[in-house]
PDB file with one MODEL, atoms N, CA, C and O in Angstrom:
MODEL        1
ATOM      1  N   UNK A   1      25.424  13.053  24.499  1.00  0.00           N
ATOM      2  CA  UNK A   1      24.444  11.789  24.176  1.00  0.00           C
ATOM      3  C   UNK A   1      24.575  10.826  24.819  1.00  0.00           C
ATOM      4  O   UNK A   1      25.647  10.792  25.424  1.00  0.00           O
ATOM      5  N   UNK A   2      23.636   9.617  25.026  1.00  0.00           N
ATOM      6  CA  UNK A   2      22.875   8.710  26.036  1.00  0.00           C
ATOM      7  C   UNK A   2      23.291   7.029  25.669  1.00  0.00           C
ATOM      8  O   UNK A   2      23.138   6.222  24.752  1.00  0.00           O
ATOM      9  N   UNK A   3      23.847   7.099  26.887  1.00  0.00           N
ATOM     10  CA  UNK A   3      24.291   5.108  26.033  1.00  0.00           C
ATOM     11  C   UNK A   3      23.569   4.598  27.468  1.00  0.00           C
ATOM     12  O   UNK A   3      23.773   4.723  28.676  1.00  0.00           O
ATOM     13  N   UNK A   4      22.735   4.038  26.705  1.00  0.00           N
ATOM     14  CA  UNK A   4      22.171   3.116  27.523  1.00  0.00           C
ATOM     15  C   UNK A   4      23.094   2.227  28.647  1.00  0.00           C
ATOM     16  O   UNK A   4      23.105   2.415  29.863  1.00  0.00           O
ATOM     17  N   UNK A   5      23.794   1.298  27.958  1.00  0.00           N
ATOM     18  CA  UNK A   5      24.518   0.366  28.636  1.00  0.00           C
ATOM     19  C   UNK A   5      25.897   0.794  29.724  1.00  0.00           C
ATOM     20  O   UNK A   5      26.469   0.085  30.552  1.00  0.00           O
ATOM     21  N   UNK A   6      26.096   1.978  29.406  1.00  0.00           N
ATOM     22  CA  UNK A   6      27.372   1.889  31.008  1.00  0.00           C
ATOM     23  C   UNK A   6      27.321   3.874  31.549  1.00  0.00           C
ATOM     24  O   UNK A   6      27.337   4.991  31.033  1.00  0.00           O
ATOM     25  N   UNK A   7      27.281   3.473  32.357  1.00  0.00           N
ATOM     26  CA  UNK A   7      26.903   5.291  33.504  1.00  0.00           C
ATOM     27  C   UNK A   7      25.801   4.836  34.443  1.00  0.00           C
ATOM     28  O   UNK A   7      25.120   3.812  34.498  1.00  0.00           O
ATOM     29  N   UNK A   8      25.880   6.364  35.430  1.00  0.00           N
ATOM     30  CA  UNK A   8      25.067   5.890  36.301  1.00  0.00           C
ATOM     31  C   UNK A   8      24.103   7.208  35.407  1.00  0.00           C
ATOM     32  O   UNK A   8      24.590   7.936  34.541  1.00  0.00           O
ATOM     33  N   UNK A   9      22.867   7.246  35.824  1.00  0.00           N
ATOM     34  CA  UNK A   9      22.330   8.375  35.407  1.00  0.00           C
ATOM     35  C   UNK A   9      21.820   9.236  36.623  1.00  0.00           C
ATOM     36  O   UNK A   9      21.528   8.626  37.651  1.00  0.00           O
ATOM     37  N   UNK A  10      21.714  10.357  36.594  1.00  0.00           N
ATOM     38  CA  UNK A  10      21.267  11.007  37.403  1.00  0.00           C
ATOM     39  C   UNK A  10      19.857  12.168  36.948  1.00  0.00           C
ATOM     40  O   UNK A  10      19.369  12.470  35.859  1.00  0.00           O
ATOM     41  N   UNK A  11      19.692  12.391  37.710  1.00  0.00           N
ATOM     42  CA  UNK A  11      18.589  13.363  37.817  1.00  0.00           C
ATOM     43  C   UNK A  11      17.610  13.013  37.169  1.00  0.00           C
ATOM     44  O   UNK A  11      17.561  11.815  36.888  1.00  0.00           O
ATOM     45  N   UNK A  12      15.906  14.371  36.458  1.00  0.00           N
ATOM     46  CA  UNK A  12      15.389  14.392  36.539  1.00  0.00           C
ATOM     47  C   UNK A  12      15.773  15.006  34.784  1.00  0.00           C
ATOM     48  O   UNK A  12      14.981  15.933  34.614  1.00  0.00           O
ATOM     49  N   UNK A  13      16.338  14.897  33.947  1.00  0.00           N
ATOM     50  CA  UNK A  13      17.241  15.428  32.912  1.00  0.00           C
ATOM     51  C   UNK A  13      17.863  13.551  32.927  1.00  0.00           C
ATOM     52  O   UNK A  13      16.920  12.803  32.670  1.00  0.00           O
ATOM     53  N   UNK A  14      18.620  13.120  33.066  1.00  0.00           N
ATOM     54  CA  UNK A  14      18.825  11.898  32.789  1.00  0.00           C
ATOM     55  C   UNK A  14      17.579   9.855  32.087  1.00  0.00           C
ATOM     56  O   UNK A  14      17.602   8.863  31.357  1.00  0.00           O
ATOM     57  N   UNK A  15      16.333  11.080  33.741  1.00  0.00           N
ATOM     58  CA  UNK A  15      15.047   9.693  33.785  1.00  0.00           C
ATOM     59  C   UNK A  15      14.695   9.341  32.777  1.00  0.00           C
ATOM     60  O   UNK A  15      14.559   8.208  32.314  1.00  0.00           O
ATOM     61  N   UNK A  16      14.427  10.877  32.143  1.00  0.00           N
ATOM     62  CA  UNK A  16      13.819  11.720  31.263  1.00  0.00           C
ATOM     63  C   UNK A  16      13.942  11.069  29.340  1.00  0.00           C
ATOM     64  O   UNK A  16      13.123  10.659  28.516  1.00  0.00           O
ATOM     65  N   UNK A  17      15.941  11.379  29.367  1.00  0.00           N
ATOM     66  CA  UNK A  17      16.259  10.840  28.102  1.00  0.00           C
ATOM     67  C   UNK A  17      16.047   8.905  28.129  1.00  0.00           C
ATOM     68  O   UNK A  17      15.415   8.329  27.244  1.00  0.00           O
ATOM     69  N   UNK A  18      16.536   8.360  28.996  1.00  0.00           N
ATOM     70  CA  UNK A  18      16.192   7.372  28.692  1.00  0.00           C
ATOM     71  C   UNK A  18      14.344   7.212  29.178  1.00  0.00           C
ATOM     72  O   UNK A  18      13.756   6.185  28.840  1.00  0.00           O
ATOM     73  N   UNK A  19      13.906   7.854  29.637  1.00  0.00           N
ATOM     74  CA  UNK A  19      12.489   6.992  29.107  1.00  0.00           C
ATOM     75  C   UNK A  19      11.803   6.668  27.363  1.00  0.00           C
ATOM     76  O   UNK A  19      11.203   5.846  26.670  1.00  0.00           O
ATOM     77  N   UNK A  20      12.572   8.293  27.377  1.00  0.00           N
ATOM     78  CA  UNK A  20      12.618   9.147  25.464  1.00  0.00           C
ATOM     79  C   UNK A  20      13.008   7.497  24.732  1.00  0.00           C
ATOM     80  O   UNK A  20      12.140   7.034  23.991  1.00  0.00           O
ATOM     81  N   UNK A  21      13.824   6.967  24.875  1.00  0.00           N
ATOM     82  CA  UNK A  21      15.288   6.101  24.267  1.00  0.00           C
ATOM     83  C   UNK A  21      14.416   5.237  24.438  1.00  0.00           C
ATOM     84  O   UNK A  21      14.856   4.625  23.465  1.00  0.00           O
ATOM     85  N   UNK A  22      13.062   4.213  24.972  1.00  0.00           N
ATOM     86  CA  UNK A  22      12.648   3.350  25.897  1.00  0.00           C
ATOM     87  C   UNK A  22      11.385   3.644  24.835  1.00  0.00           C
ATOM     88  O   UNK A  22      10.745   2.653  24.483  1.00  0.00           O
ATOM     89  N   UNK A  23      10.963   5.045  24.270  1.00  0.00           N
ATOM     90  CA  UNK A  23       9.591   4.792  24.087  1.00  0.00           C
ATOM     91  C   UNK A  23       9.355   5.079  22.544  1.00  0.00           C
ATOM     92  O   UNK A  23       8.373   5.098  21.802  1.00  0.00           O
ATOM     93  N   UNK A  24      10.763   5.301  22.407  1.00  0.00           N
ATOM     94  CA  UNK A  24      10.757   5.606  20.639  1.00  0.00           C
ATOM     95  C   UNK A  24      11.066   3.887  19.974  1.00  0.00           C
ATOM     96  O   UNK A  24      10.535   3.387  18.983  1.00  0.00           O
ATOM     97  N   UNK A  25      12.233   3.173  21.032  1.00  0.00           N
ATOM     98  CA  UNK A  25      12.677   1.824  21.019  1.00  0.00           C
ATOM     99  C   UNK A  25      10.366   1.455  20.990  1.00  0.00           C
ATOM    100  O   UNK A  25       9.626   1.970  20.151  1.00  0.00           O
ATOM    101  N   UNK A  26      10.082   0.893  21.665  1.00  0.00           N
ATOM    102  CA  UNK A  26       8.472   0.695  21.349  1.00  0.00           C
ATOM    103  C   UNK A  26       7.557   1.616  20.142  1.00  0.00           C
ATOM    104  O   UNK A  26       6.722   0.999  19.481  1.00  0.00           O
ATOM    105  N   UNK A  27       7.679   2.492  19.999  1.00  0.00           N
ATOM    106  CA  UNK A  27       6.756   3.070  19.235  1.00  0.00           C
ATOM    107  C   UNK A  27       8.067   2.594  17.401  1.00  0.00           C
ATOM    108  O   UNK A  27       7.599   3.238  16.462  1.00  0.00           O
ATOM    109  N   UNK A  28       8.567   2.261  17.214  1.00  0.00           N
ATOM    110  CA  UNK A  28       8.929   1.427  15.975  1.00  0.00           C
ATOM    111  C   UNK A  28       8.996   0.064  15.630  1.00  0.00           C
ATOM    112  O   UNK A  28       9.678  -0.496  14.771  1.00  0.00           O
ATOM    113  N   UNK A  29       8.001  -0.477  16.610  1.00  0.00           N
ATOM    114  CA  UNK A  29       7.306  -1.320  15.395  1.00  0.00           C
ATOM    115  C   UNK A  29       5.997  -1.906  15.911  1.00  0.00           C
ATOM    116  O   UNK A  29       5.391  -2.924  15.579  1.00  0.00           O
ATOM    117  N   UNK A  30       5.734  -0.951  16.835  1.00  0.00           N
ATOM    118  CA  UNK A  30       4.729  -0.006  16.873  1.00  0.00           C
ATOM    119  C   UNK A  30       4.024   0.254  15.366  1.00  0.00           C
ATOM    120  O   UNK A  30       3.231  -0.374  14.665  1.00  0.00           O
ATOM    121  N   UNK A  31       4.511   1.107  15.293  1.00  0.00           N
ATOM    122  CA  UNK A  31       4.383   2.050  13.216  1.00  0.00           C
ATOM    123  C   UNK A  31       4.755   1.091  12.115  1.00  0.00           C
ATOM    124  O   UNK A  31       4.190   1.298  11.042  1.00  0.00           O
ATOM    125  N   UNK A  32       6.050  -0.463  12.208  1.00  0.00           N
ATOM    126  CA  UNK A  32       5.435  -1.159  11.377  1.00  0.00           C
ATOM    127  C   UNK A  32       4.836  -1.639  11.161  1.00  0.00           C
ATOM    128  O   UNK A  32       4.810  -1.914   9.962  1.00  0.00           O
ATOM    129  N   UNK A  33       3.879  -2.165  11.934  1.00  0.00           N
ATOM    130  CA  UNK A  33       2.433  -3.665  12.403  1.00  0.00           C
ATOM    131  C   UNK A  33       1.641  -2.353  11.568  1.00  0.00           C
ATOM    132  O   UNK A  33       1.610  -2.704  10.389  1.00  0.00           O
ATOM    133  N   UNK A  34       1.278  -1.590  11.646  1.00  0.00           N
ATOM    134  CA  UNK A  34       0.118  -0.879  11.558  1.00  0.00           C
ATOM    135  C   UNK A  34       0.658  -0.614   9.946  1.00  0.00           C
ATOM    136  O   UNK A  34       0.087  -0.747   8.863  1.00  0.00           O
ATOM    137  N   UNK A  35       1.856  -0.232  10.276  1.00  0.00           N
ATOM    138  CA  UNK A  35       1.428  -0.747   8.052  1.00  0.00           C
ATOM    139  C   UNK A  35       2.545  -0.876   7.553  1.00  0.00           C
ATOM    140  O   UNK A  35       3.434  -0.194   7.043  1.00  0.00           O
ATOM    141  N   UNK A  36       2.139  -2.668   8.001  1.00  0.00           N
ATOM    142  CA  UNK A  36       1.974  -4.147   8.026  1.00  0.00           C
ATOM    143  C   UNK A  36       0.709  -3.553   7.918  1.00  0.00           C
ATOM    144  O   UNK A  36       0.674  -2.417   7.446  1.00  0.00           O
ATOM    145  N   UNK A  37      -0.696  -4.274   8.379  1.00  0.00           N
ATOM    146  CA  UNK A  37      -1.493  -4.258   8.772  1.00  0.00           C
ATOM    147  C   UNK A  37      -2.452  -3.451   7.252  1.00  0.00           C
ATOM    148  O   UNK A  37      -3.410  -3.774   6.549  1.00  0.00           O
ATOM    149  N   UNK A  38      -1.798  -2.651   7.314  1.00  0.00           N
ATOM    150  CA  UNK A  38      -2.304  -1.043   6.026  1.00  0.00           C
ATOM    151  C   UNK A  38      -2.025  -2.369   4.496  1.00  0.00           C
ATOM    152  O   UNK A  38      -2.793  -2.930   3.714  1.00  0.00           O
ATOM    153  N   UNK A  39      -1.069  -2.374   4.634  1.00  0.00           N
ATOM    154  CA  UNK A  39       0.042  -3.005   3.177  1.00  0.00           C
ATOM    155  C   UNK A  39      -1.067  -3.906   2.939  1.00  0.00           C
ATOM    156  O   UNK A  39      -1.867  -3.765   2.014  1.00  0.00           O
ATOM    157  N   UNK A  40      -1.092  -4.762   3.729  1.00  0.00           N
ATOM    158  CA  UNK A  40      -1.332  -6.167   3.893  1.00  0.00           C
ATOM    159  C   UNK A  40      -2.970  -5.427   3.272  1.00  0.00           C
ATOM    160  O   UNK A  40      -2.894  -5.746   2.085  1.00  0.00           O
ATOM    161  N   UNK A  41      -4.247  -4.703   3.412  1.00  0.00           N
ATOM    162  CA  UNK A  41      -6.057  -4.898   3.482  1.00  0.00           C
ATOM    163  C   UNK A  41      -5.105  -4.598   1.950  1.00  0.00           C
ATOM    164  O   UNK A  41      -5.574  -4.961   0.872  1.00  0.00           O
ATOM    165  N   UNK A  42      -3.897  -3.978   2.031  1.00  0.00           N
ATOM    166  CA  UNK A  42      -4.029  -2.878   0.216  1.00  0.00           C
ATOM    167  C   UNK A  42      -4.490  -4.060  -0.379  1.00  0.00           C
ATOM    168  O   UNK A  42      -5.565  -4.270  -0.941  1.00  0.00           O
ATOM    169  N   UNK A  43      -2.697  -5.461  -0.010  1.00  0.00           N
ATOM    170  CA  UNK A  43      -3.078  -6.465  -0.892  1.00  0.00           C
ATOM    171  C   UNK A  43      -3.723  -7.676  -1.513  1.00  0.00           C
ATOM    172  O   UNK A  43      -3.495  -8.426  -2.462  1.00  0.00           O
ATOM    173  N   UNK A  44      -5.277  -7.444   0.118  1.00  0.00           N
ATOM    174  CA  UNK A  44      -5.918  -8.353  -0.136  1.00  0.00           C
ATOM    175  C   UNK A  44      -7.013  -8.094  -0.281  1.00  0.00           C
ATOM    176  O   UNK A  44      -8.004  -8.693   0.134  1.00  0.00           O
ATOM    177  N   UNK A  45      -6.905  -6.786  -1.141  1.00  0.00           N
ATOM    178  CA  UNK A  45      -8.427  -6.132  -1.563  1.00  0.00           C
ATOM    179  C   UNK A  45      -9.206  -7.328  -2.278  1.00  0.00           C
ATOM    180  O   UNK A  45      -8.735  -8.459  -2.392  1.00  0.00           O
ATOM    181  N   UNK A  46     -10.726  -6.849  -2.843  1.00  0.00           N
ATOM    182  CA  UNK A  46     -10.984  -8.146  -3.577  1.00  0.00           C
ATOM    183  C   UNK A  46     -10.855  -6.725  -5.327  1.00  0.00           C
ATOM    184  O   UNK A  46     -10.991  -5.507  -5.217  1.00  0.00           O
ATOM    185  N   UNK A  47     -10.606  -7.399  -6.512  1.00  0.00           N
ATOM    186  CA  UNK A  47     -10.555  -7.084  -8.058  1.00  0.00           C
ATOM    187  C   UNK A  47     -11.080  -7.473  -8.878  1.00  0.00           C
ATOM    188  O   UNK A  47     -10.953  -7.184 -10.067  1.00  0.00           O
ATOM    189  N   UNK A  48     -11.890  -8.336  -8.300  1.00  0.00           N
ATOM    190  CA  UNK A  48     -12.766  -8.883  -9.143  1.00  0.00           C
ATOM    191  C   UNK A  48     -13.942  -7.972 -10.270  1.00  0.00           C
ATOM    192  O   UNK A  48     -14.077  -8.006 -11.493  1.00  0.00           O
ATOM    193  N   UNK A  49     -14.654  -7.193  -9.179  1.00  0.00           N
ATOM    194  CA  UNK A  49     -15.777  -6.592  -9.558  1.00  0.00           C
ATOM    195  C   UNK A  49     -15.087  -5.256 -10.369  1.00  0.00           C
ATOM    196  O   UNK A  49     -15.738  -4.548 -11.137  1.00  0.00           O
ATOM    197  N   UNK A  50     -13.630  -5.046 -10.047  1.00  0.00           N
ATOM    198  CA  UNK A  50     -12.294  -4.449 -11.555  1.00  0.00           C
ATOM    199  C   UNK A  50     -12.513  -4.611 -13.405  1.00  0.00           C
ATOM    200  O   UNK A  50     -13.060  -3.935 -14.276  1.00  0.00           O
ATOM    201  N   UNK A  51     -11.695  -5.983 -13.352  1.00  0.00           N
ATOM    202  CA  UNK A  51     -11.365  -6.804 -13.994  1.00  0.00           C
ATOM    203  C   UNK A  51     -12.757  -6.992 -13.999  1.00  0.00           C
ATOM    204  O   UNK A  51     -13.031  -5.833 -13.688  1.00  0.00           O
ATOM    205  N   UNK A  52     -14.726  -7.968 -14.190  1.00  0.00           N
ATOM    206  CA  UNK A  52     -15.072  -8.075 -14.463  1.00  0.00           C
ATOM    207  C   UNK A  52     -15.357  -6.612 -15.648  1.00  0.00           C
ATOM    208  O   UNK A  52     -15.140  -6.516 -16.856  1.00  0.00           O
ATOM    209  N   UNK A  53     -16.012  -5.476 -14.488  1.00  0.00           N
ATOM    210  CA  UNK A  53     -16.451  -4.038 -15.379  1.00  0.00           C
ATOM    211  C   UNK A  53     -14.958  -3.968 -16.501  1.00  0.00           C
ATOM    212  O   UNK A  53     -15.183  -3.131 -17.376  1.00  0.00           O
ATOM    213  N   UNK A  54     -14.199  -4.320 -16.594  1.00  0.00           N
ATOM    214  CA  UNK A  54     -12.947  -4.095 -18.034  1.00  0.00           C
ATOM    215  C   UNK A  54     -13.353  -5.105 -18.693  1.00  0.00           C
ATOM    216  O   UNK A  54     -13.627  -4.885 -19.873  1.00  0.00           O
ATOM    217  N   UNK A  55     -13.534  -6.580 -18.148  1.00  0.00           N
ATOM    218  CA  UNK A  55     -13.867  -6.817 -19.907  1.00  0.00           C
ATOM    219  C   UNK A  55     -14.782  -7.125 -20.272  1.00  0.00           C
ATOM    220  O   UNK A  55     -14.675  -7.928 -21.199  1.00  0.00           O
ATOM    221  N   UNK A  56     -15.904  -6.842 -19.956  1.00  0.00           N
ATOM    222  CA  UNK A  56     -17.243  -6.011 -20.307  1.00  0.00           C
ATOM    223  C   UNK A  56     -17.078  -5.020 -21.377  1.00  0.00           C
ATOM    224  O   UNK A  56     -17.525  -5.160 -22.515  1.00  0.00           O
ATOM    225  N   UNK A  57     -16.257  -3.779 -20.851  1.00  0.00           N
ATOM    226  CA  UNK A  57     -15.442  -3.060 -21.817  1.00  0.00           C
ATOM    227  C   UNK A  57     -14.553  -3.170 -23.086  1.00  0.00           C
ATOM    228  O   UNK A  57     -14.257  -2.417 -24.014  1.00  0.00           O
ATOM    229  N   UNK A  58     -14.265  -4.423 -22.722  1.00  0.00           N
ATOM    230  CA  UNK A  58     -13.412  -5.031 -24.132  1.00  0.00           C
ATOM    231  C   UNK A  58     -13.943  -5.905 -25.162  1.00  0.00           C
ATOM    232  O   UNK A  58     -13.389  -6.356 -26.164  1.00  0.00           O
ATOM    233  N   UNK A  59     -15.411  -6.094 -24.616  1.00  0.00           N
ATOM    234  CA  UNK A  59     -16.205  -6.953 -25.421  1.00  0.00           C
ATOM    235  C   UNK A  59     -16.837  -6.236 -25.911  1.00  0.00           C
ATOM    236  O   UNK A  59     -16.723  -6.407 -27.125  1.00  0.00           O
ATOM    237  N   UNK A  60     -17.703  -5.222 -25.625  1.00  0.00           N
ATOM    238  CA  UNK A  60     -17.705  -3.906 -26.089  1.00  0.00           C
ATOM    239  C   UNK A  60     -17.205  -3.266 -27.441  1.00  0.00           C
ATOM    240  O   UNK A  60     -17.702  -2.820 -28.475  1.00  0.00           O
ATOM    241  N   UNK A  61     -16.100  -3.437 -26.950  1.00  0.00           N
ATOM    242  CA  UNK A  61     -15.502  -2.575 -27.901  1.00  0.00           C
ATOM    243  C   UNK A  61     -14.992  -3.786 -28.945  1.00  0.00           C
ATOM    244  O   UNK A  61     -14.326  -3.453 -29.926  1.00  0.00           O
ATOM    245  N   UNK A  62     -15.243  -4.876 -28.768  1.00  0.00           N
ATOM    246  CA  UNK A  62     -14.977  -5.404 -29.768  1.00  0.00           C
ATOM    247  C   UNK A  62     -16.146  -5.535 -30.765  1.00  0.00           C
ATOM    248  O   UNK A  62     -16.220  -5.467 -31.992  1.00  0.00           O
ATOM    249  N   UNK A  63     -17.106  -5.767 -29.687  1.00  0.00           N
ATOM    250  CA  UNK A  63     -18.483  -6.043 -30.892  1.00  0.00           C
ATOM    251  C   UNK A  63     -18.354  -4.071 -31.546  1.00  0.00           C
ATOM    252  O   UNK A  63     -19.167  -3.639 -32.364  1.00  0.00           O
ATOM    253  N   UNK A  64     -17.601  -3.494 -31.164  1.00  0.00           N
ATOM    254  CA  UNK A  64     -17.921  -1.989 -32.352  1.00  0.00           C
ATOM    255  C   UNK A  64     -17.286  -2.743 -33.217  1.00  0.00           C
ATOM    256  O   UNK A  64     -17.782  -3.721 -33.775  1.00  0.00           O
ATOM    257  N   UNK A  65     -16.183  -2.335 -33.367  1.00  0.00           N
ATOM    258  CA  UNK A  65     -14.454  -3.075 -34.021  1.00  0.00           C
ATOM    259  C   UNK A  65     -15.859  -4.413 -35.074  1.00  0.00           C
ATOM    260  O   UNK A  65     -16.551  -3.657 -35.756  1.00  0.00           O
ATOM    261  N   UNK A  66     -16.182  -5.435 -35.234  1.00  0.00           N
ATOM    262  CA  UNK A  66     -16.843  -6.309 -35.077  1.00  0.00           C
ATOM    263  C   UNK A  66     -18.042  -5.348 -36.977  1.00  0.00           C
ATOM    264  O   UNK A  66     -17.984  -5.503 -38.197  1.00  0.00           O
ATOM    265  N   UNK A  67     -18.989  -4.374 -35.885  1.00  0.00           N
ATOM    266  CA  UNK A  67     -19.934  -3.866 -36.213  1.00  0.00           C
ATOM    267  C   UNK A  67     -19.747  -2.828 -37.633  1.00  0.00           C
ATOM    268  O   UNK A  67     -20.517  -2.747 -38.590  1.00  0.00           O
ATOM    269  N   UNK A  68     -17.920  -1.775 -37.304  1.00  0.00           N
ATOM    270  CA  UNK A  68     -17.587  -1.286 -38.398  1.00  0.00           C
ATOM    271  C   UNK A  68     -16.885  -1.520 -39.568  1.00  0.00           C
ATOM    272  O   UNK A  68     -16.481  -0.824 -40.500  1.00  0.00           O
ATOM    273  N   UNK A  69     -16.850  -2.688 -39.266  1.00  0.00           N
ATOM    274  CA  UNK A  69     -16.194  -3.580 -41.252  1.00  0.00           C
ATOM    275  C   UNK A  69     -16.934  -4.489 -41.133  1.00  0.00           C
ATOM    276  O   UNK A  69     -16.549  -5.404 -41.861  1.00  0.00           O
ATOM    277  N   UNK A  70     -17.910  -4.771 -40.535  1.00  0.00           N
ATOM    278  CA  UNK A  70     -19.094  -5.686 -41.353  1.00  0.00           C
ATOM    279  C   UNK A  70     -19.435  -5.398 -42.527  1.00  0.00           C
ATOM    280  O   UNK A  70     -19.618  -6.232 -43.413  1.00  0.00           O
ATOM    281  N   UNK A  71     -19.541  -4.311 -42.632  1.00  0.00           N
ATOM    282  CA  UNK A  71     -20.502  -3.086 -44.181  1.00  0.00           C
ATOM    283  C   UNK A  71     -19.551  -3.685 -45.916  1.00  0.00           C
ATOM    284  O   UNK A  71     -18.645  -4.513 -46.014  1.00  0.00           O
ATOM    285  N   UNK A  72     -19.988  -3.159 -46.630  1.00  0.00           N
ATOM    286  CA  UNK A  72     -19.552  -3.886 -47.964  1.00  0.00           C
ATOM    287  C   UNK A  72     -18.503  -3.064 -47.597  1.00  0.00           C
ATOM    288  O   UNK A  72     -18.556  -2.449 -46.532  1.00  0.00           O
ATOM    289  N   UNK A  73     -16.817  -2.902 -48.927  1.00  0.00           N
ATOM    290  CA  UNK A  73     -15.572  -3.311 -48.529  1.00  0.00           C
ATOM    291  C   UNK A  73     -15.729  -1.363 -49.536  1.00  0.00           C
ATOM    292  O   UNK A  73     -16.523  -1.423 -50.474  1.00  0.00           O
ATOM    293  N   UNK A  74     -15.229  -0.283 -49.384  1.00  0.00           N
ATOM    294  CA  UNK A  74     -16.095   1.500 -50.638  1.00  0.00           C
ATOM    295  C   UNK A  74     -14.478   0.879 -50.890  1.00  0.00           C
ATOM    296  O   UNK A  74     -13.953   1.249 -49.839  1.00  0.00           O
ATOM    297  N   UNK A  75     -13.726   0.379 -51.427  1.00  0.00           N
ATOM    298  CA  UNK A  75     -12.820   0.196 -51.808  1.00  0.00           C
ATOM    299  C   UNK A  75     -13.103   0.094 -53.536  1.00  0.00           C
ATOM    300  O   UNK A  75     -12.165  -0.127 -54.303  1.00  0.00           O
TER     301      UNK A  75
ENDMDL
END
C-alpha cells in the first residue's frame, strides 16, 4: 500500500502509484461535476408542455363524463 505522506519512493513503480493516486483524486471531482451538471439540467427542464397536455386530457374526460350523465334517467 502506498503512503503518500511518509516514506521515500524509488523506481518507476513508486512513481506510477503516486501518479495513479493523484489521477484518481483528480477524477473524483470531475465525475462529481459531470453528475451535478446532468442532474441540474434534468431538474431545470421545461415541464409545462406535459402539464398542458394532461390538463387538456382531463378537460376532455370531464366533458365526456358530463355528456354520459346528461341523458334521461333509466331507473
